[in-house]
Tab-separated table of C-alpha atoms in Angstrom:
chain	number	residue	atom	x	y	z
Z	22	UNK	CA	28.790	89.000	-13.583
Z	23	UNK	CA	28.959	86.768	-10.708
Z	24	UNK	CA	28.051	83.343	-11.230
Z	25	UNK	CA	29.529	79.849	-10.842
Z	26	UNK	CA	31.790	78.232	-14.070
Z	27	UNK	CA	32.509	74.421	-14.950
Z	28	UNK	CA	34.666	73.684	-17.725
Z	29	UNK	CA	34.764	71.681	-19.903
Z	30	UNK	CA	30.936	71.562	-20.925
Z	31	UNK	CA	31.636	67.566	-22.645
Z	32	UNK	CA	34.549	65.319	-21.470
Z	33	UNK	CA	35.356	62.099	-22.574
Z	34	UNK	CA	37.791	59.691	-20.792
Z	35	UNK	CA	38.964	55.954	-21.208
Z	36	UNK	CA	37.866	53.776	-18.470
Z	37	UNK	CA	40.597	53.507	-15.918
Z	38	UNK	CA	41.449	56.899	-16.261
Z	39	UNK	CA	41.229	59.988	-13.460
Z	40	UNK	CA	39.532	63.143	-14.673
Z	41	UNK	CA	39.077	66.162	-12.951
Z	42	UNK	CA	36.072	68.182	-13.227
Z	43	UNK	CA	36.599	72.190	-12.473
Z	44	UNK	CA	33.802	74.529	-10.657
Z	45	UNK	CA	34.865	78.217	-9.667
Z	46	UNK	CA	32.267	80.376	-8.640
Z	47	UNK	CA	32.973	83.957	-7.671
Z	48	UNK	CA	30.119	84.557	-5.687
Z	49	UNK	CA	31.856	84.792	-2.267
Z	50	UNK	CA	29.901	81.545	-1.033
Z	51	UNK	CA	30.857	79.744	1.982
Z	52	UNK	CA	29.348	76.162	0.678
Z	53	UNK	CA	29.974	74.561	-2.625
Z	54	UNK	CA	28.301	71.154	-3.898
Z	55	UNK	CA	28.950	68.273	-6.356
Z	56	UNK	CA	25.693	66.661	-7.620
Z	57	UNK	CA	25.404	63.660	-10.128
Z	58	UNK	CA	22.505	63.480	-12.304
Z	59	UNK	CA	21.610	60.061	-14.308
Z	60	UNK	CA	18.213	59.355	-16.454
Z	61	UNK	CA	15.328	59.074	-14.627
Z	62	UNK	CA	17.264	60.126	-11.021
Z	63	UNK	CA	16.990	63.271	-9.050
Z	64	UNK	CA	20.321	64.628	-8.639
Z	65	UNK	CA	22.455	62.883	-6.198
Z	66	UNK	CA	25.093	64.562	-3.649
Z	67	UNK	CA	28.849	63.553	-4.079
Z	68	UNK	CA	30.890	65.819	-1.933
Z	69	UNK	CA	30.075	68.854	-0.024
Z	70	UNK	CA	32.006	71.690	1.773
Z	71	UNK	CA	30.785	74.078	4.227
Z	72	UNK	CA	34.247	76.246	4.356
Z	73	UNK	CA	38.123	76.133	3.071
Z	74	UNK	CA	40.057	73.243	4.029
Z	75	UNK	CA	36.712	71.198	4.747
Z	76	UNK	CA	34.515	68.708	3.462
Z	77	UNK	CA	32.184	65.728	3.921
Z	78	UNK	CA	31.025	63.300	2.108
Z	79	UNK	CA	27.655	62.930	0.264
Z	80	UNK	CA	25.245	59.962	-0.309
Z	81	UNK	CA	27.649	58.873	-3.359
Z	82	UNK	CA	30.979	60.052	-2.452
Z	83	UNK	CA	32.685	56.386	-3.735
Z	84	UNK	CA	34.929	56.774	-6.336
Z	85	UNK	CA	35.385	60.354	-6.230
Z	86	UNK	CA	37.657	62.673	-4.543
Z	87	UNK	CA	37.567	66.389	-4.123
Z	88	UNK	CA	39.686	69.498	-2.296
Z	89	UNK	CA	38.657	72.718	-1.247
Z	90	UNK	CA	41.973	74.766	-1.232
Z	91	UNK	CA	40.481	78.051	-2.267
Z	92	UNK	CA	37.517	79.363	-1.167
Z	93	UNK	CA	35.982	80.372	-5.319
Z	94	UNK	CA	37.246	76.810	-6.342
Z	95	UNK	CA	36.086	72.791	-5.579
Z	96	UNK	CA	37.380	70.452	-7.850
Z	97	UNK	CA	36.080	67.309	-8.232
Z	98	UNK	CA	38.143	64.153	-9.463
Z	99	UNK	CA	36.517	60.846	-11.217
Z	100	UNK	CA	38.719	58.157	-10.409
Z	101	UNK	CA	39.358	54.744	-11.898
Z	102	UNK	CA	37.010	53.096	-8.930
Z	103	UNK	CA	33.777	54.847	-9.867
Z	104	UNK	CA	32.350	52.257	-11.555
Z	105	UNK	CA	29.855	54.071	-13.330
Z	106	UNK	CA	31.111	57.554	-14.160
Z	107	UNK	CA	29.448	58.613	-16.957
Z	108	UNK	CA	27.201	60.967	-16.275
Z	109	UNK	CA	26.263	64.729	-15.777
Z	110	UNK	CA	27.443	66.855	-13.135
Z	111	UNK	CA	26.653	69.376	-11.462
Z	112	UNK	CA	28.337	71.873	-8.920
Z	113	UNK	CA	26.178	74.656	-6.920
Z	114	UNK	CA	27.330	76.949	-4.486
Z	115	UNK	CA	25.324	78.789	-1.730
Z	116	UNK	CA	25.843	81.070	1.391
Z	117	UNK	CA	25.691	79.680	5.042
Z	118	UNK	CA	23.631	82.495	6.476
Z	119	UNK	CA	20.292	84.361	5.237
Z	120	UNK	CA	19.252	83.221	2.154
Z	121	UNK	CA	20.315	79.735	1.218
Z	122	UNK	CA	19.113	79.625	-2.473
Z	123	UNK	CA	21.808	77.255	-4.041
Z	124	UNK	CA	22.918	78.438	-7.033
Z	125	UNK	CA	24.161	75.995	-9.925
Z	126	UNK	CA	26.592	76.209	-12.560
Z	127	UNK	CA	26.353	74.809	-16.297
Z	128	UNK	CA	27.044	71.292	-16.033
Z	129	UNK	CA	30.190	69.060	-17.341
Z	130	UNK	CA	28.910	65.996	-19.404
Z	131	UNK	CA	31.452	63.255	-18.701
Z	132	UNK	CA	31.366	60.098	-21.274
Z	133	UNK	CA	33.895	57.194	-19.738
Z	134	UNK	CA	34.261	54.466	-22.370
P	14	UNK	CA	10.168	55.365	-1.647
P	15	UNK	CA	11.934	58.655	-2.702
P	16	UNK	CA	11.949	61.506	0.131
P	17	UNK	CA	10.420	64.010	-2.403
P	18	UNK	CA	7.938	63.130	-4.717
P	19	UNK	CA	7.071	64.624	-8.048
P	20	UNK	CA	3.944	64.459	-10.139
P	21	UNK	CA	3.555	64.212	-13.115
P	22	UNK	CA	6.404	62.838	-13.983
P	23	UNK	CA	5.771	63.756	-17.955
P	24	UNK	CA	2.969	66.520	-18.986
P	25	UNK	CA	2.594	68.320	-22.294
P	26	UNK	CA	0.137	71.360	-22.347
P	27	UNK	CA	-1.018	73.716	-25.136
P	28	UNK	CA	0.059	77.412	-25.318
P	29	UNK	CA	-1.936	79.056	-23.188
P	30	UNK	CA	-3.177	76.406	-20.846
P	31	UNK	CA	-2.572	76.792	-16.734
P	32	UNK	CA	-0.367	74.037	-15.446
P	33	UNK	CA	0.118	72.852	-11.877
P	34	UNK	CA	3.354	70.475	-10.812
P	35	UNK	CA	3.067	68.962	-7.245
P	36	UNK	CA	6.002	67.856	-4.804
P	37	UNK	CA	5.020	65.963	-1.974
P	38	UNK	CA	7.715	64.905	0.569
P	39	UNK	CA	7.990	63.125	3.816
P	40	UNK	CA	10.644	64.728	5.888
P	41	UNK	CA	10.775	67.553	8.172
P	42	UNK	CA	12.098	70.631	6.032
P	43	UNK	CA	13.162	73.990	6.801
P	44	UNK	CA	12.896	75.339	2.730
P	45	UNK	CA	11.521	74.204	-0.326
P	46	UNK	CA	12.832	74.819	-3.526
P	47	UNK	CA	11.315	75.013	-7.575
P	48	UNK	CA	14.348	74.969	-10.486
P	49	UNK	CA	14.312	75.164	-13.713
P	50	UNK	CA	16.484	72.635	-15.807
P	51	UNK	CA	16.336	73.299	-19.882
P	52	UNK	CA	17.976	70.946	-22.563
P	53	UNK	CA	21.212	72.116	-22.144
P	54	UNK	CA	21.575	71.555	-18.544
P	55	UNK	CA	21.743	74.441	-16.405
P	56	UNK	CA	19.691	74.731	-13.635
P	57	UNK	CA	18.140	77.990	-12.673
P	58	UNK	CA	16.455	78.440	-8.781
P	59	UNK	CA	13.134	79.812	-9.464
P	60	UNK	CA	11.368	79.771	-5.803
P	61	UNK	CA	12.221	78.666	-2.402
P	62	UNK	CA	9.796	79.232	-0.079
P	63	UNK	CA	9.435	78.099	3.700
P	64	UNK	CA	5.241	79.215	3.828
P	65	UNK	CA	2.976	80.412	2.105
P	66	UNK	CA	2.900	81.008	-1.638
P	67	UNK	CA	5.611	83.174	-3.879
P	68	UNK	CA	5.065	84.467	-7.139
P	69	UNK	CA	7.023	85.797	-9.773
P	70	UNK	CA	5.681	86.700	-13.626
P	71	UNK	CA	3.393	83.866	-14.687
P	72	UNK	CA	5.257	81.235	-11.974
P	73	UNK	CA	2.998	80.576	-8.288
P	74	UNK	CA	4.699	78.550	-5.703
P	75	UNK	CA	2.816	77.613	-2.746
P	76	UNK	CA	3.204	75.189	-0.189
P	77	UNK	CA	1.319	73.868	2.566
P	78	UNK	CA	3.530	72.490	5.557
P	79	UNK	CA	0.885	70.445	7.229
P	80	UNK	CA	0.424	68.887	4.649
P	81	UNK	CA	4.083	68.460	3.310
P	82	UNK	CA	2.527	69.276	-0.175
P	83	UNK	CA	4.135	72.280	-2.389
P	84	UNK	CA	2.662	73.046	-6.178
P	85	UNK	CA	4.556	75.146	-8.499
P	86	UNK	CA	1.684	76.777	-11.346
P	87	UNK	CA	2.500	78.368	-14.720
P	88	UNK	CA	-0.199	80.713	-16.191
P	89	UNK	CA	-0.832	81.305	-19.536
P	90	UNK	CA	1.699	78.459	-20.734
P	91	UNK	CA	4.547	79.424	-23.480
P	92	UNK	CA	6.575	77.058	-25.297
P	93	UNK	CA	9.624	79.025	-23.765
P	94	UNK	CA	8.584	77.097	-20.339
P	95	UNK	CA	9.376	73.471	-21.946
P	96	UNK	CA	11.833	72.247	-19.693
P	97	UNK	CA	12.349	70.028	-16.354
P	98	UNK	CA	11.348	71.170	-13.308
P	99	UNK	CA	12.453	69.963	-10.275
P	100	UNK	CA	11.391	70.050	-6.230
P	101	UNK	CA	14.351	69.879	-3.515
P	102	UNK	CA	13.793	70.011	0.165
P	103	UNK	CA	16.579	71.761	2.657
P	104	UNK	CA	16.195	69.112	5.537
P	105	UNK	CA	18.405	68.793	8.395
P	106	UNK	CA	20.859	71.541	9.860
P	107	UNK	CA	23.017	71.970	7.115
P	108	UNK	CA	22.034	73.456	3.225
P	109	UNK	CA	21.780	69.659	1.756
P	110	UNK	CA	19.333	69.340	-0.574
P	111	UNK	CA	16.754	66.295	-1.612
P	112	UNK	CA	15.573	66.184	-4.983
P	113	UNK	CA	12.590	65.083	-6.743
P	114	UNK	CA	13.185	63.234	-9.913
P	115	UNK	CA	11.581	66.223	-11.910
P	116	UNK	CA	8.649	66.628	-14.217
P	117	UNK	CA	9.036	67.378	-17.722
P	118	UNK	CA	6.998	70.130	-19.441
P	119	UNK	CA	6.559	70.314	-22.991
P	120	UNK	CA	4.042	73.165	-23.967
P	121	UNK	CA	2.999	72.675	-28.004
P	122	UNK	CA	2.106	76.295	-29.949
């Protein structure tokens, strides 16, 4: 079945410390995302990548770091100067011609304390 | 002021009843879109629509451009449709997305 996979589901990390968050999705999409959603917030865009070897920044791209090496895989790392990085996110993937419905994996729960 | 505006923000309904979620939003968009987000977090794409209205099972999406005004309608109300549903807008040349900050649906048996 295609579809798009983050692992793990629940992470926990001690402040200070990087943590990388997977998302593979074998759905042959050009354009992967990396969405943060907190309480009472619509989800917010972190990183973004149109095709391989590309990417921009989002609206909250401080703190975190990503790579797009592989075309089914965008990896995003928490690091030590996200002040705030517990939270849920969310990765999504979609094509860059005819339909654009964005499809979204599972989630990874990350608890920093 | 957010970009894409949800109301309600809460509603609980009673097996059975019709419901209607709005999204109103103030940019220029080329697609509007209706997920699904239940407890455990996934989110599931169940319209996106450009015009007109969509319809799938007991889900109705419509949307009025003009008026930047899109309403997402659930007939005949289950407690299988408790979850949080949220309105994104595709704005600008590239697939970014702008979300709403969701309503939550609880439907009671």
């Amino acid at each position: 079945d295609g579809g798009i996979t983050q692992s793990p589901k629940y992470l926990f990390r001690k402040e200070g410390q990087n943590v990388t968050l997977s998302c593979e999705q074998n759905l042959n999409h050009d354009a992967m995302y990396w969405y943060r959603q907190d309480p009472g917030q619509g989800l917010r865009l972190i990183y973004y990548s149109q095709i391989v070897n590309d990417f921009q920044k989002g609206d909250i791209a401080e703190g975190y770091s990503v790579s797009r090496e592989k075309k089914e895989s965008f990896p995003l790392t928490v690091t030590s100067a996200q002040k705030n990085p517990t939270a849920f996110y969310l990765c999504a993937s979609t094509r860059t011609s005819g339909s654009y419905e964005q499809y979204f994996g599972p989630g990874t729960r990350l608890t920093v304390t | 002021k957010n970009e894409v505006e949800q109301s309600p923000q809460n509603l609980t309904a009673q097996e059975g009843e019709f419901i209607t979620i709005n999204c109103s939003y103030s940019v220029g968009i080329s697609a509007l879109h209706w997920l699904q987000q239940h407890p455990g977090g996934g989110i599931v794409s169940l319209f996106m629509l450009s015009s007109g209205k969509k319809k799938h099972g007991r889900l109705i999406a419509t949307i009025n451009i003009q008026e930047k005004h899109s309403s997402l309608h659930i007939t005949a109300s289950h407690p299988r449709d408790s979850a949080v549903y949220i309105c994104a807008v595709k704005a600008g040349a590239t697939n970014k997305l702008i979300f709403g900050t969701g309503t939550l649906l609880a439907v009671q048996p």
